[in-house]
Amino acid sequence: MKKAEATRLMILQKAFELIYVNGYQTTSIDHIIATTQVTKGAFYYHFKTKDEMGLAIINDILKPNLTSSFIEPLQKGLDPLDAIYNLMHHLLMENEFLKVEYGCPVANFTQEMTPWNAEFSKVLDELTQQWTQVLTATIEKGKENGSIRKDVNAKQVTLFVMSGYWGIRNYGKLENSKKVYMPYLKELRRYLDSLK
Amino acid sequence: MKKAEATRLMILQKAFELIYVNGYQTTSIDHIIATTQVTKGAFYYHFKTKDEMGLAIINDILKPNLTSSFIEPLQKGLDPLDAIYNLMHHLLMENEFLKVEYGCPVANFTQEMTPWNAEFSKVLDELTQQWTQVLTATIEKGKENGSIRKDVNAKQVTLFVMSGYWGIRNYGKLENSKKVYMPYLKELRRYLDSLK
DNA sequence: CATAAAAGATACTGCTTAGTATTTTTACAA
DNA sequence: TTGTAAAAATACTAAGCAGTATCTTTTATG
């Protein structure tokens, strides 16, 4: 990797951290360049505007992470319901990229940037769509192999599960404790079992 | 009501609207006083700081609204599961205080102000606690009168339902359409029925 | 090694921000 | 009616903001 490319990525990573903790609007470029030890000239060499950087964070940091943390675990050929539960358990309890006190980065971005920035909404929606599609496919697979009842509506379940995830992350943020994750996961397990 | 009191309330109401639409950080005091047609002197007569105003919005605007929209509907003595479903349906589809494109004001505040402002976290947590307590009590009532299975964990269900609500509001914001509310509500109904 | 382009550094601009100091107007009780 | 405190208006400050213009250094390539 070229040095310039490394600088760019380093800016994105540290900027992401700052934004994950403090929000997009409140994270100033001055704050970013102070943290990254990169000058303003360097910053604006790599990004035309702050928003361009924000979009790059979503595309170059969040998207790859979503793939490895949210999507690939579903494609391991486990029993579908187990796969979904294990995914959620891992995301909430073990994943070290995601911190309880800062919530879900995608949900944070969505809440902050939507509806007044169409560009952000678009890429965030793409991100979300990816996840919902894989979740829906996982459930359909379960219907085919008989582990999930045929009358279950896969898209409906996906929406229900995904909403719960976004919501519990926000609640965890409020309580600043993973404690709330446990009863949530227990009920999720019960709910998933009701689809058998 | 005294005139000064009316001014104060008017500032709070219009400021709430602006914040609900644009977020707390991005809503400037200059913007608020331009919208309210109140001068800076008047604003700072009523509120020492911006944060004091923000907290007043939660206490004087959101709290009463929460009581009438989120809590009282549960206390009408309906069948508990119907009461919960009807509440959600009303909140998502009919309530005119809440707009799909702007999400849930409490969730918005939580995401934006937590964890870096303990004061906000505290009052938001109080607000949320109120709702969860009434939801839990409603489910317990159902267990007592036999309409809900005895092995159901009321607190667990409450957390699950509340998370789904917060999440679907965020998703509605992203999609900018109430369409996503319908499959969510359908699955919620199925889920609630599974508690019978 | 020369050179041109890529990458980064520095100093600045114009604007917005929350908050303040000071003055003026309004409401109401004596 | 008048005195006084509540309420509101005006003009300001210092700091922070995104972004720009200009200059210097580094890197790759002939």
CSV table of C-alpha atoms (C1' of nucleotides) in Angstrom, one decimal:
chain,number,residue,atom,x,y,z
A,1,MET,CA,0.0,0.0,0.0
A,2,LYS,CA,1.3,3.4,-1.0
A,3,LYS,CA,2.0,5.8,1.8
A,4,ALA,CA,-0.6,8.3,0.7
A,5,GLU,CA,-3.2,5.5,0.7
A,6,ALA,CA,-2.2,4.6,4.2
A,7,THR,CA,-2.6,8.3,5.3
A,8,ARG,CA,-6.1,8.4,3.8
A,9,LEU,CA,-7.1,5.2,5.5
A,10,MET,CA,-5.6,6.3,8.8
A,11,ILE,CA,-7.6,9.6,8.6
A,12,LEU,CA,-10.8,7.6,7.9
A,13,GLN,CA,-10.2,5.2,10.8
A,14,LYS,CA,-9.5,7.8,13.4
A,15,ALA,CA,-12.3,10.1,12.1
A,16,PHE,CA,-14.6,7.1,12.3
A,17,GLU,CA,-13.7,6.6,15.9
A,18,LEU,CA,-14.3,10.3,16.7
A,19,ILE,CA,-17.6,10.3,14.9
A,20,TYR,CA,-18.7,7.0,16.5
A,21,VAL,CA,-18.1,8.5,19.9
A,22,ASN,CA,-19.2,12.1,19.4
A,23,GLY,CA,-21.4,12.2,16.3
A,24,TYR,CA,-20.8,13.5,12.9
A,25,GLN,CA,-21.8,17.1,13.3
A,26,THR,CA,-19.9,17.7,16.5
A,27,THR,CA,-16.7,16.1,15.1
A,28,SER,CA,-14.9,19.1,13.6
A,29,ILE,CA,-12.2,18.8,10.9
A,30,ASP,CA,-9.9,20.6,13.3
A,31,HIS,CA,-10.5,17.9,15.8
A,32,ILE,CA,-9.8,15.2,13.3
A,33,ILE,CA,-6.5,16.7,12.1
A,34,ALA,CA,-5.5,17.3,15.7
A,35,THR,CA,-6.1,13.6,16.5
A,36,THR,CA,-4.6,12.2,13.3
A,37,GLN,CA,-1.6,14.6,13.4
A,38,VAL,CA,-2.2,15.4,9.8
A,39,THR,CA,-2.3,18.9,8.6
A,40,LYS,CA,-5.3,20.6,6.9
A,41,GLY,CA,-3.5,20.6,3.6
A,42,ALA,CA,-3.1,16.9,3.8
A,43,PHE,CA,-6.7,16.4,4.8
A,44,TYR,CA,-8.1,18.5,2.0
A,45,TYR,CA,-5.7,16.8,-0.4
A,46,HIS,CA,-7.5,13.5,0.3
A,47,PHE,CA,-11.1,14.8,0.7
A,48,LYS,CA,-12.7,17.7,-1.1
A,49,THR,CA,-15.2,18.3,1.7
A,50,LYS,CA,-16.2,16.9,5.1
A,51,ASP,CA,-19.2,15.2,3.6
A,52,GLU,CA,-17.0,13.4,1.1
A,53,MET,CA,-15.0,12.1,4.0
A,54,GLY,CA,-18.2,11.0,5.8
A,55,LEU,CA,-19.3,9.1,2.8
A,56,ALA,CA,-15.9,7.5,2.5
A,57,ILE,CA,-16.1,6.3,6.1
A,58,ILE,CA,-19.4,4.6,5.3
A,59,ASN,CA,-18.1,3.0,2.1
A,60,ASP,CA,-14.5,2.2,3.1
A,61,ILE,CA,-14.8,1.5,6.8
A,62,LEU,CA,-18.4,0.5,7.6
A,63,LYS,CA,-19.2,-1.5,4.5
A,64,PRO,CA,-16.3,-3.9,4.7
A,65,ASN,CA,-17.0,-4.3,8.4
A,66,LEU,CA,-20.6,-5.0,7.8
A,67,THR,CA,-19.7,-7.7,5.4
A,68,SER,CA,-17.4,-9.5,7.7
A,69,SER,CA,-19.4,-9.0,10.9
A,70,PHE,CA,-23.1,-8.9,9.8
A,71,ILE,CA,-23.2,-11.0,6.6
A,72,GLU,CA,-20.5,-13.6,6.4
A,73,PRO,CA,-21.5,-15.2,9.8
A,74,LEU,CA,-24.9,-15.9,8.2
A,75,GLN,CA,-23.4,-17.8,5.3
A,76,LYS,CA,-21.7,-20.6,7.3
A,77,GLY,CA,-24.4,-23.1,6.6
A,78,LEU,CA,-25.6,-23.4,10.2
A,79,ASP,CA,-29.2,-24.0,11.1
A,80,PRO,CA,-30.7,-20.7,10.0
A,81,LEU,CA,-32.3,-19.8,13.4
A,82,ASP,CA,-29.1,-20.7,15.2
A,83,ALA,CA,-27.1,-18.6,12.7
A,84,ILE,CA,-29.3,-15.6,13.3
A,85,TYR,CA,-29.2,-15.9,17.1
A,86,ASN,CA,-25.5,-16.5,17.2
A,87,LEU,CA,-24.9,-13.5,14.9
A,88,MET,CA,-26.9,-11.3,17.3
A,89,HIS,CA,-25.2,-12.7,20.3
A,90,HIS,CA,-21.8,-12.1,18.8
A,91,LEU,CA,-22.7,-8.6,17.6
A,92,LEU,CA,-23.9,-7.6,21.0
A,93,MET,CA,-21.7,-9.4,23.4
A,94,GLU,CA,-18.4,-10.1,21.7
A,95,ASN,CA,-17.7,-7.9,18.7
A,96,GLU,CA,-15.0,-5.5,19.7
A,97,PHE,CA,-15.6,-3.0,16.8
A,98,LEU,CA,-19.0,-2.1,18.4
A,99,LYS,CA,-19.1,-0.6,21.8
A,100,VAL,CA,-22.2,-0.6,24.0
A,101,GLU,CA,-21.9,3.0,25.0
A,102,TYR,CA,-21.8,4.3,21.5
A,103,GLY,CA,-24.6,2.3,19.9
A,104,CYS,CA,-24.6,1.1,16.3
A,105,PRO,CA,-22.6,3.2,13.9
A,106,VAL,CA,-25.1,2.7,11.1
A,107,ALA,CA,-28.1,3.6,13.3
A,108,ASN,CA,-26.2,6.6,14.6
A,109,PHE,CA,-25.5,7.9,11.1
A,110,THR,CA,-29.0,7.2,10.0
A,111,GLN,CA,-30.5,9.1,12.8
A,112,GLU,CA,-28.2,12.0,12.5
A,113,MET,CA,-27.9,12.4,8.7
A,114,THR,CA,-31.4,11.3,7.5
A,115,PRO,CA,-33.5,13.0,6.3
A,116,TRP,CA,-31.6,16.2,5.6
A,117,ASN,CA,-28.8,14.6,3.6
A,118,ALA,CA,-30.0,12.5,0.7
A,119,GLU,CA,-26.4,11.3,-0.2
A,120,PHE,CA,-25.9,9.8,3.2
A,121,SER,CA,-29.4,8.2,3.2
A,122,LYS,CA,-28.6,6.5,-0.1
A,123,VAL,CA,-25.4,4.8,1.0
A,124,LEU,CA,-26.8,3.9,4.4
A,125,ASP,CA,-29.9,2.4,2.8
A,126,GLU,CA,-27.7,0.3,0.5
A,127,LEU,CA,-25.8,-0.9,3.5
A,128,THR,CA,-29.1,-1.8,5.3
A,129,GLN,CA,-30.6,-3.4,2.3
A,130,GLN,CA,-27.6,-5.7,2.0
A,131,TRP,CA,-28.1,-7.0,5.5
A,132,THR,CA,-31.9,-7.4,5.2
A,133,GLN,CA,-31.5,-9.3,2.0
A,134,VAL,CA,-29.1,-11.8,3.5
A,135,LEU,CA,-31.3,-12.2,6.6
A,136,THR,CA,-34.3,-12.8,4.4
A,137,ALA,CA,-32.4,-15.4,2.4
A,138,THR,CA,-31.3,-17.1,5.5
A,139,ILE,CA,-34.9,-17.4,6.7
A,140,GLU,CA,-36.1,-18.6,3.3
A,141,LYS,CA,-33.4,-21.3,3.5
A,142,GLY,CA,-34.8,-22.4,6.8
A,143,LYS,CA,-38.3,-22.7,5.3
A,144,GLU,CA,-36.9,-24.8,2.5
A,145,ASN,CA,-35.0,-27.2,4.7
A,146,GLY,CA,-38.0,-27.5,7.1
A,147,SER,CA,-36.4,-25.9,10.1
A,148,ILE,CA,-38.8,-22.9,9.9
A,149,ARG,CA,-42.5,-23.0,9.4
A,150,LYS,CA,-43.8,-22.4,5.8
A,151,ASP,CA,-46.3,-19.8,6.9
A,152,VAL,CA,-43.6,-17.5,8.2
A,153,ASN,CA,-43.1,-14.3,6.3
A,154,ALA,CA,-39.4,-13.9,5.8
A,155,LYS,CA,-39.3,-10.2,5.1
A,156,GLN,CA,-41.6,-9.5,8.0
A,157,VAL,CA,-39.4,-11.5,10.4
A,158,THR,CA,-36.3,-9.7,9.0
A,159,LEU,CA,-37.7,-6.3,9.6
A,160,PHE,CA,-38.8,-7.3,13.1
A,161,VAL,CA,-35.4,-8.7,14.0
A,162,MET,CA,-33.4,-5.9,12.5
A,163,SER,CA,-35.6,-3.3,14.3
A,164,GLY,CA,-35.0,-5.1,17.6
A,165,TYR,CA,-31.3,-5.0,17.0
A,166,TRP,CA,-31.2,-1.3,16.2
A,167,GLY,CA,-33.4,-0.5,19.2
A,168,ILE,CA,-31.6,-2.5,21.8
A,169,ARG,CA,-28.3,-0.9,20.7
A,170,ASN,CA,-29.8,2.5,21.4
A,171,TYR,CA,-31.1,1.3,24.7
A,172,GLY,CA,-27.7,-0.1,25.6
A,173,LYS,CA,-26.3,3.3,24.9
A,174,LEU,CA,-28.8,4.9,27.2
A,175,GLU,CA,-28.1,2.4,30.0
A,176,ASN,CA,-24.4,2.3,29.2
A,177,SER,CA,-24.4,-1.4,30.1
A,178,LYS,CA,-24.4,-4.7,28.3
A,179,LYS,CA,-26.8,-6.0,31.0
A,180,VAL,CA,-29.8,-5.0,28.9
A,181,TYR,CA,-28.5,-7.2,26.1
A,182,MET,CA,-29.1,-10.4,28.0
A,183,PRO,CA,-32.8,-10.3,28.5
A,184,TYR,CA,-33.2,-9.1,24.9
A,185,LEU,CA,-31.2,-12.0,23.6
A,186,LYS,CA,-33.3,-14.4,25.8
A,187,GLU,CA,-36.5,-13.1,24.3
A,188,LEU,CA,-35.0,-13.2,20.8
A,189,ARG,CA,-34.2,-16.8,21.3
A,190,ARG,CA,-37.8,-17.5,22.4
A,191,TYR,CA,-39.2,-15.5,19.5
A,192,LEU,CA,-36.9,-17.3,17.0
A,193,ASP,CA,-38.0,-20.7,18.4
A,194,SER,CA,-41.6,-19.7,17.8
A,195,LEU,CA,-40.9,-19.7,14.1
A,196,LYS,CA,-40.0,-23.4,14.1
B,1,MET,CA,-51.2,31.7,32.1
B,2,LYS,CA,-48.9,34.7,32.4
B,3,LYS,CA,-47.5,36.1,29.2
B,4,ALA,CA,-43.9,35.3,30.2
B,5,GLU,CA,-44.9,31.7,30.8
B,6,ALA,CA,-46.5,31.6,27.4
B,7,THR,CA,-43.4,32.9,25.8
B,8,ARG,CA,-41.3,30.3,27.5
B,9,LEU,CA,-43.6,27.5,26.3
B,10,MET,CA,-43.7,28.9,22.8
B,11,ILE,CA,-39.9,28.9,22.6
B,12,LEU,CA,-39.9,25.3,23.9
B,13,GLN,CA,-42.5,24.1,21.4
B,14,LYS,CA,-40.9,25.7,18.4
B,15,ALA,CA,-37.4,24.7,19.5
B,16,PHE,CA,-38.6,21.2,19.9
B,17,GLU,CA,-39.9,21.2,16.3
B,18,LEU,CA,-36.6,22.4,15.0
B,19,ILE,CA,-34.7,19.9,17.0
B,20,TYR,CA,-37.0,17.0,16.1
B,21,VAL,CA,-36.3,17.9,12.4
B,22,ASN,CA,-32.7,18.9,12.5
B,23,GLY,CA,-31.2,17.4,15.6
B,24,TYR,CA,-30.0,19.2,18.8
B,25,GLN,CA,-26.5,20.1,17.9
B,26,THR,CA,-27.4,21.5,14.5
B,27,THR,CA,-30.2,23.6,15.8
B,28,SER,CA,-28.6,26.9,16.8
B,29,ILE,CA,-30.0,29.4,19.2
B,30,ASP,CA,-29.9,32.0,16.4
B,31,HIS,CA,-32.1,29.7,14.4
B,32,ILE,CA,-34.5,29.3,17.3
B,33,ILE,CA,-34.8,33.0,18.0
B,34,ALA,CA,-35.3,33.7,14.3
B,35,THR,CA,-38.1,31.1,14.2
B,36,THR,CA,-39.8,32.2,17.4
B,37,GLN,CA,-39.4,35.9,16.6
B,38,VAL,CA,-38.0,36.3,20.1
B,39,THR,CA,-34.8,38.2,20.8
B,40,LYS,CA,-31.7,36.8,22.3
B,41,GLY,CA,-32.3,38.8,25.4
B,42,ALA,CA,-35.7,37.1,25.9
B,43,PHE,CA,-34.3,33.7,25.2
B,44,TYR,CA,-31.5,34.0,27.8
B,45,TYR,CA,-33.9,35.5,30.2
B,46,HIS,CA,-35.9,32.2,30.2
B,47,PHE,CA,-32.9,29.8,29.9
B,48,LYS,CA,-29.4,30.1,31.3
B,49,THR,CA,-27.9,27.9,28.6
B,50,LYS,CA,-28.8,25.9,25.5
B,51,ASP,CA,-28.6,22.7,27.5
B,52,GLU,CA,-31.0,24.1,30.1
B,53,MET,CA,-33.5,24.6,27.3
B,54,GLY,CA,-32.8,21.1,25.9
B,55,LEU,CA,-33.6,19.6,29.3
B,56,ALA,CA,-36.7,21.8,29.6
B,57,ILE,CA,-37.9,20.4,26.3
B,58,ILE,CA,-37.6,16.9,27.6
B,59,ASN,CA,-39.3,17.7,30.9
B,60,ASP,CA,-42.0,20.1,29.7
B,61,ILE,CA,-42.8,18.9,26.2
B,62,LEU,CA,-41.8,15.3,25.8
B,63,LYS,CA,-42.7,14.1,29.3
B,64,PRO,CA,-46.4,15.2,29.2
B,65,ASN,CA,-46.7,13.9,25.7
B,66,LEU,CA,-45.2,10.5,26.6
B,67,THR,CA,-47.8,10.2,29.4
B,68,SER,CA,-50.7,10.9,27.1
B,69,SER,CA,-49.5,9.0,24.1
B,70,PHE,CA,-47.4,6.1,25.4
B,71,ILE,CA,-48.8,5.4,28.9
B,72,GLU,CA,-52.5,6.3,29.3
B,73,PRO,CA,-53.5,4.2,26.3
B,74,LEU,CA,-52.2,1.2,28.2
B,75,GLN,CA,-54.3,1.9,31.2
B,76,LYS,CA,-57.7,1.6,29.6
B,77,GLY,CA,-58.4,-1.9,30.8
B,78,LEU,CA,-58.4,-3.5,27.4
B,79,ASP,CA,-57.0,-7.0,26.9
B,80,PRO,CA,-53.3,-6.5,27.6
B,81,LEU,CA,-52.0,-7.8,24.3
B,82,ASP,CA,-54.6,-5.9,22.3
B,83,ALA,CA,-53.7,-2.8,24.3
B,84,ILE,CA,-50.0,-3.1,23.4
B,85,TYR,CA,-50.7,-3.8,19.8
B,86,ASN,CA,-53.2,-0.9,19.5
B,87,LEU,CA,-50.7,1.4,21.2
B,88,MET,CA,-48.0,0.6,18.7
B,89,HIS,CA,-50.4,0.8,15.8
B,90,HIS,CA,-51.5,4.2,16.9
B,91,LEU,CA,-48.0,5.5,17.6
B,92,LEU,CA,-46.8,4.4,14.2
B,93,MET,CA,-49.7,5.0,12.0
B,94,GLU,CA,-51.9,7.7,13.5
B,95,ASN,CA,-50.1,9.9,16.1
B,96,GLU,CA,-49.7,13.3,14.5
B,97,PHE,CA,-47.1,14.4,17.0
B,98,LEU,CA,-44.7,11.8,15.6
B,99,LYS,CA,-43.6,12.0,12.0
B,100,VAL,CA,-42.1,9.0,10.2
B,101,GLU,CA,-39.3,11.0,8.5
B,102,TYR,CA,-38.0,12.3,11.8
B,103,GLY,CA,-38.1,9.2,13.9
B,104,CYS,CA,-38.8,9.0,17.6
B,105,PRO,CA,-37.8,12.2,19.5
B,106,VAL,CA,-36.7,10.3,22.6
B,107,ALA,CA,-34.6,7.9,20.5
B,108,ASN,CA,-33.1,10.8,18.6
B,109,PHE,CA,-32.1,12.6,21.8
B,110,THR,CA,-30.7,9.4,23.3
B,111,GLN,CA,-28.5,8.8,20.3
B,112,GLU,CA,-27.3,12.3,20.0
B,113,MET,CA,-26.8,13.2,23.7
B,114,THR,CA,-25.7,10.0,25.3
B,115,PRO,CA,-23.1,9.2,26.5
B,116,TRP,CA,-21.3,12.5,26.5
B,117,ASN,CA,-24.0,14.4,28.5
B,118,ALA,CA,-24.9,12.7,31.7
B,119,GLU,CA,-27.7,15.2,32.5
B,120,PHE,CA,-29.6,14.4,29.3
B,121,SER,CA,-29.0,10.7,29.8
B,122,LYS,CA,-30.6,10.9,33.2
B,123,VAL,CA,-33.8,12.5,32.3
B,124,LEU,CA,-34.1,10.4,29.1
B,125,ASP,CA,-33.6,7.3,31.2
B,126,GLU,CA,-36.3,8.4,33.6
B,127,LEU,CA,-38.6,8.9,30.6
B,128,THR,CA,-37.9,5.4,29.2
B,129,GLN,CA,-38.2,3.8,32.6
B,130,GLN,CA,-41.7,5.1,33.0
B,131,TRP,CA,-42.7,3.5,29.7
B,132,THR,CA,-41.1,0.2,30.5
B,133,GLN,CA,-42.7,0.0,33.9
B,134,VAL,CA,-46.2,0.5,32.5
B,135,LEU,CA,-45.5,-2.0,29.7
B,136,THR,CA,-44.3,-4.6,32.2
B,137,ALA,CA,-47.2,-4.0,34.5
B,138,THR,CA,-49.6,-4.4,31.5
B,139,ILE,CA,-48.0,-7.8,30.7
B,140,GLU,CA,-48.1,-8.9,34.3
B,141,LYS,CA,-51.8,-8.0,34.4
B,142,GLY,CA,-52.3,-10.3,31.4
B,143,LYS,CA,-50.5,-13.1,33.2
B,144,GLU,CA,-52.8,-12.7,36.1
B,145,ASN,CA,-56.1,-12.7,34.1
B,146,GLY,CA,-54.9,-15.6,32.1
B,147,SER,CA,-54.7,-14.0,28.7
B,148,ILE,CA,-50.9,-14.3,28.7
B,149,ARG,CA,-48.9,-17.5,29.5
B,150,LYS,CA,-47.5,-17.7,33.0
B,151,ASP,CA,-44.0,-18.6,31.8
B,152,VAL,CA,-43.7,-15.3,29.9
B,153,ASN,CA,-41.0,-13.0,31.3
B,154,ALA,CA,-42.7,-9.6,31.4
B,155,LYS,CA,-39.5,-7.6,31.6
B,156,GLN,CA,-37.9,-9.5,28.8
B,157,VAL,CA,-40.9,-9.0,26.6
B,158,THR,CA,-41.0,-5.3,27.4
B,159,LEU,CA,-37.4,-4.8,26.4
B,160,PHE,CA,-38.0,-6.8,23.2
B,161,VAL,CA,-41.1,-4.8,22.2
B,162,MET,CA,-39.6,-1.4,23.1
B,163,SER,CA,-36.4,-2.2,21.1
B,164,GLY,CA,-38.5,-3.1,18.1
B,165,TYR,CA,-40.3,0.2,18.4
B,166,TRP,CA,-37.2,2.3,18.6
B,167,GLY,CA,-35.6,0.4,15.8
B,168,ILE,CA,-38.5,0.5,13.4
B,169,ARG,CA,-38.8,4.2,13.9
B,170,ASN,CA,-35.2,4.6,12.8
B,171,TYR,CA,-35.8,2.4,9.9
B,172,GLY,CA,-38.9,4.4,8.9
B,173,LYS,CA,-36.7,7.5,9.0
B,174,LEU,CA,-34.2,5.9,6.7
B,175,GLU,CA,-36.9,4.8,4.2
B,176,ASN,CA,-38.9,7.9,4.7
B,177,SER,CA,-42.1,5.9,4.4
B,178,LYS,CA,-44.7,4.4,6.7
B,179,LYS,CA,-44.7,1.4,4.4
B,180,VAL,CA,-42.2,-0.4,6.6
B,181,TYR,CA,-44.4,0.0,9.6
B,182,MET,CA,-47.0,-2.4,8.2
B,183,PRO,CA,-45.0,-5.6,8.0
B,184,TYR,CA,-43.5,-4.7,11.3
B,185,LEU,CA,-46.9,-4.4,12.9
B,186,LYS,CA,-48.0,-7.7,11.4
B,187,GLU,CA,-45.0,-9.5,12.8
B,188,LEU,CA,-45.6,-7.8,16.2
B,189,ARG,CA,-49.1,-9.1,16.2
B,190,ARG,CA,-47.8,-12.6,15.5
B,191,TYR,CA,-45.3,-12.3,18.2
B,192,LEU,CA,-47.7,-11.0,20.7
B,193,ASP,CA,-50.1,-13.8,19.9
B,194,SER,CA,-47.3,-16.3,20.6
B,195,LEU,CA,-47.4,-15.1,24.2
B,196,LYS,CA,-51.0,-16.3,24.7
C,1,DC,C1',20.6,13.2,-10.9
C,2,DA,C1',16.9,16.1,-12.8
C,3,DT,C1',12.2,17.1,-12.8
C,4,DA,C1',7.4,17.0,-12.5
C,5,DA,C1',3.7,15.6,-10.0
C,6,DA,C1',2.0,13.9,-5.7
C,7,DA,C1',1.6,14.8,-0.9
C,8,DG,C1',1.7,17.7,2.8
C,9,DA,C1',2.3,22.2,5.5
C,10,DT,C1',1.0,27.0,6.9
C,11,DA,C1',-1.6,30.8,7.3
C,12,DC,C1',-5.5,32.7,6.3
C,13,DT,C1',-10.7,34.0,5.2
C,14,DG,C1',-15.5,34.7,6.0
C,15,DC,C1',-19.0,33.0,8.6
C,16,DT,C1',-21.5,30.9,12.6
C,17,DT,C1',-21.6,29.7,17.2
C,18,DA,C1',-23.0,30.1,22.4
C,19,DG,C1',-23.0,33.3,25.5
C,20,DT,C1',-22.7,38.3,27.8
C,21,DA,C1',-23.1,43.2,29.0
C,22,DT,C1',-26.0,46.9,28.8
C,23,DT,C1',-30.0,49.2,27.9
C,24,DT,C1',-35.0,49.7,27.1
C,25,DT,C1',-39.7,48.4,27.6
C,26,DT,C1',-43.6,46.3,29.9
C,27,DA,C1',-46.6,44.8,33.7
C,28,DC,C1',-48.3,45.4,38.1
C,29,DA,C1',-48.6,46.6,43.0
C,30,DA,C1',-48.6,50.5,46.3
D,1,DT,C1',-49.7,57.7,39.0
D,2,DT,C1',-45.4,56.1,40.1
D,3,DG,C1',-41.7,53.0,41.4
D,4,DT,C1',-39.8,48.6,40.6
D,5,DA,C1',-38.9,44.3,39.1
D,6,DA,C1',-39.9,41.2,35.3
D,7,DA,C1',-39.3,40.7,30.5
D,8,DA,C1',-37.3,41.8,26.3
D,9,DA,C1',-34.2,44.2,23.0
D,10,DT,C1',-29.6,45.4,21.1
D,11,DA,C1',-25.0,45.1,20.2
D,12,DC,C1',-21.2,42.8,21.1
D,13,DT,C1',-17.3,39.1,22.1
D,14,DA,C1',-14.2,35.3,21.7
D,15,DA,C1',-14.0,31.0,20.0
D,16,DG,C1',-14.9,27.6,16.6
D,17,DC,C1',-16.3,26.3,12.0
D,18,DA,C1',-15.5,24.5,6.9
D,19,DG,C1',-12.9,25.7,3.4
D,20,DT,C1',-9.0,28.1,0.4
D,21,DA,C1',-4.7,30.0,-1.4
D,22,DT,C1',-0.1,29.5,-1.5
D,23,DC,C1',3.9,27.5,-0.5
D,24,DT,C1',7.2,23.5,0.6
D,25,DT,C1',8.6,18.8,0.8
D,26,DT,C1',8.6,14.1,-0.7
D,27,DT,C1',8.3,10.5,-4.1
D,28,DA,C1',8.5,8.1,-8.4
D,29,DT,C1',10.3,8.0,-13.0
D,30,DG,C1',13.1,9.3,-17.2
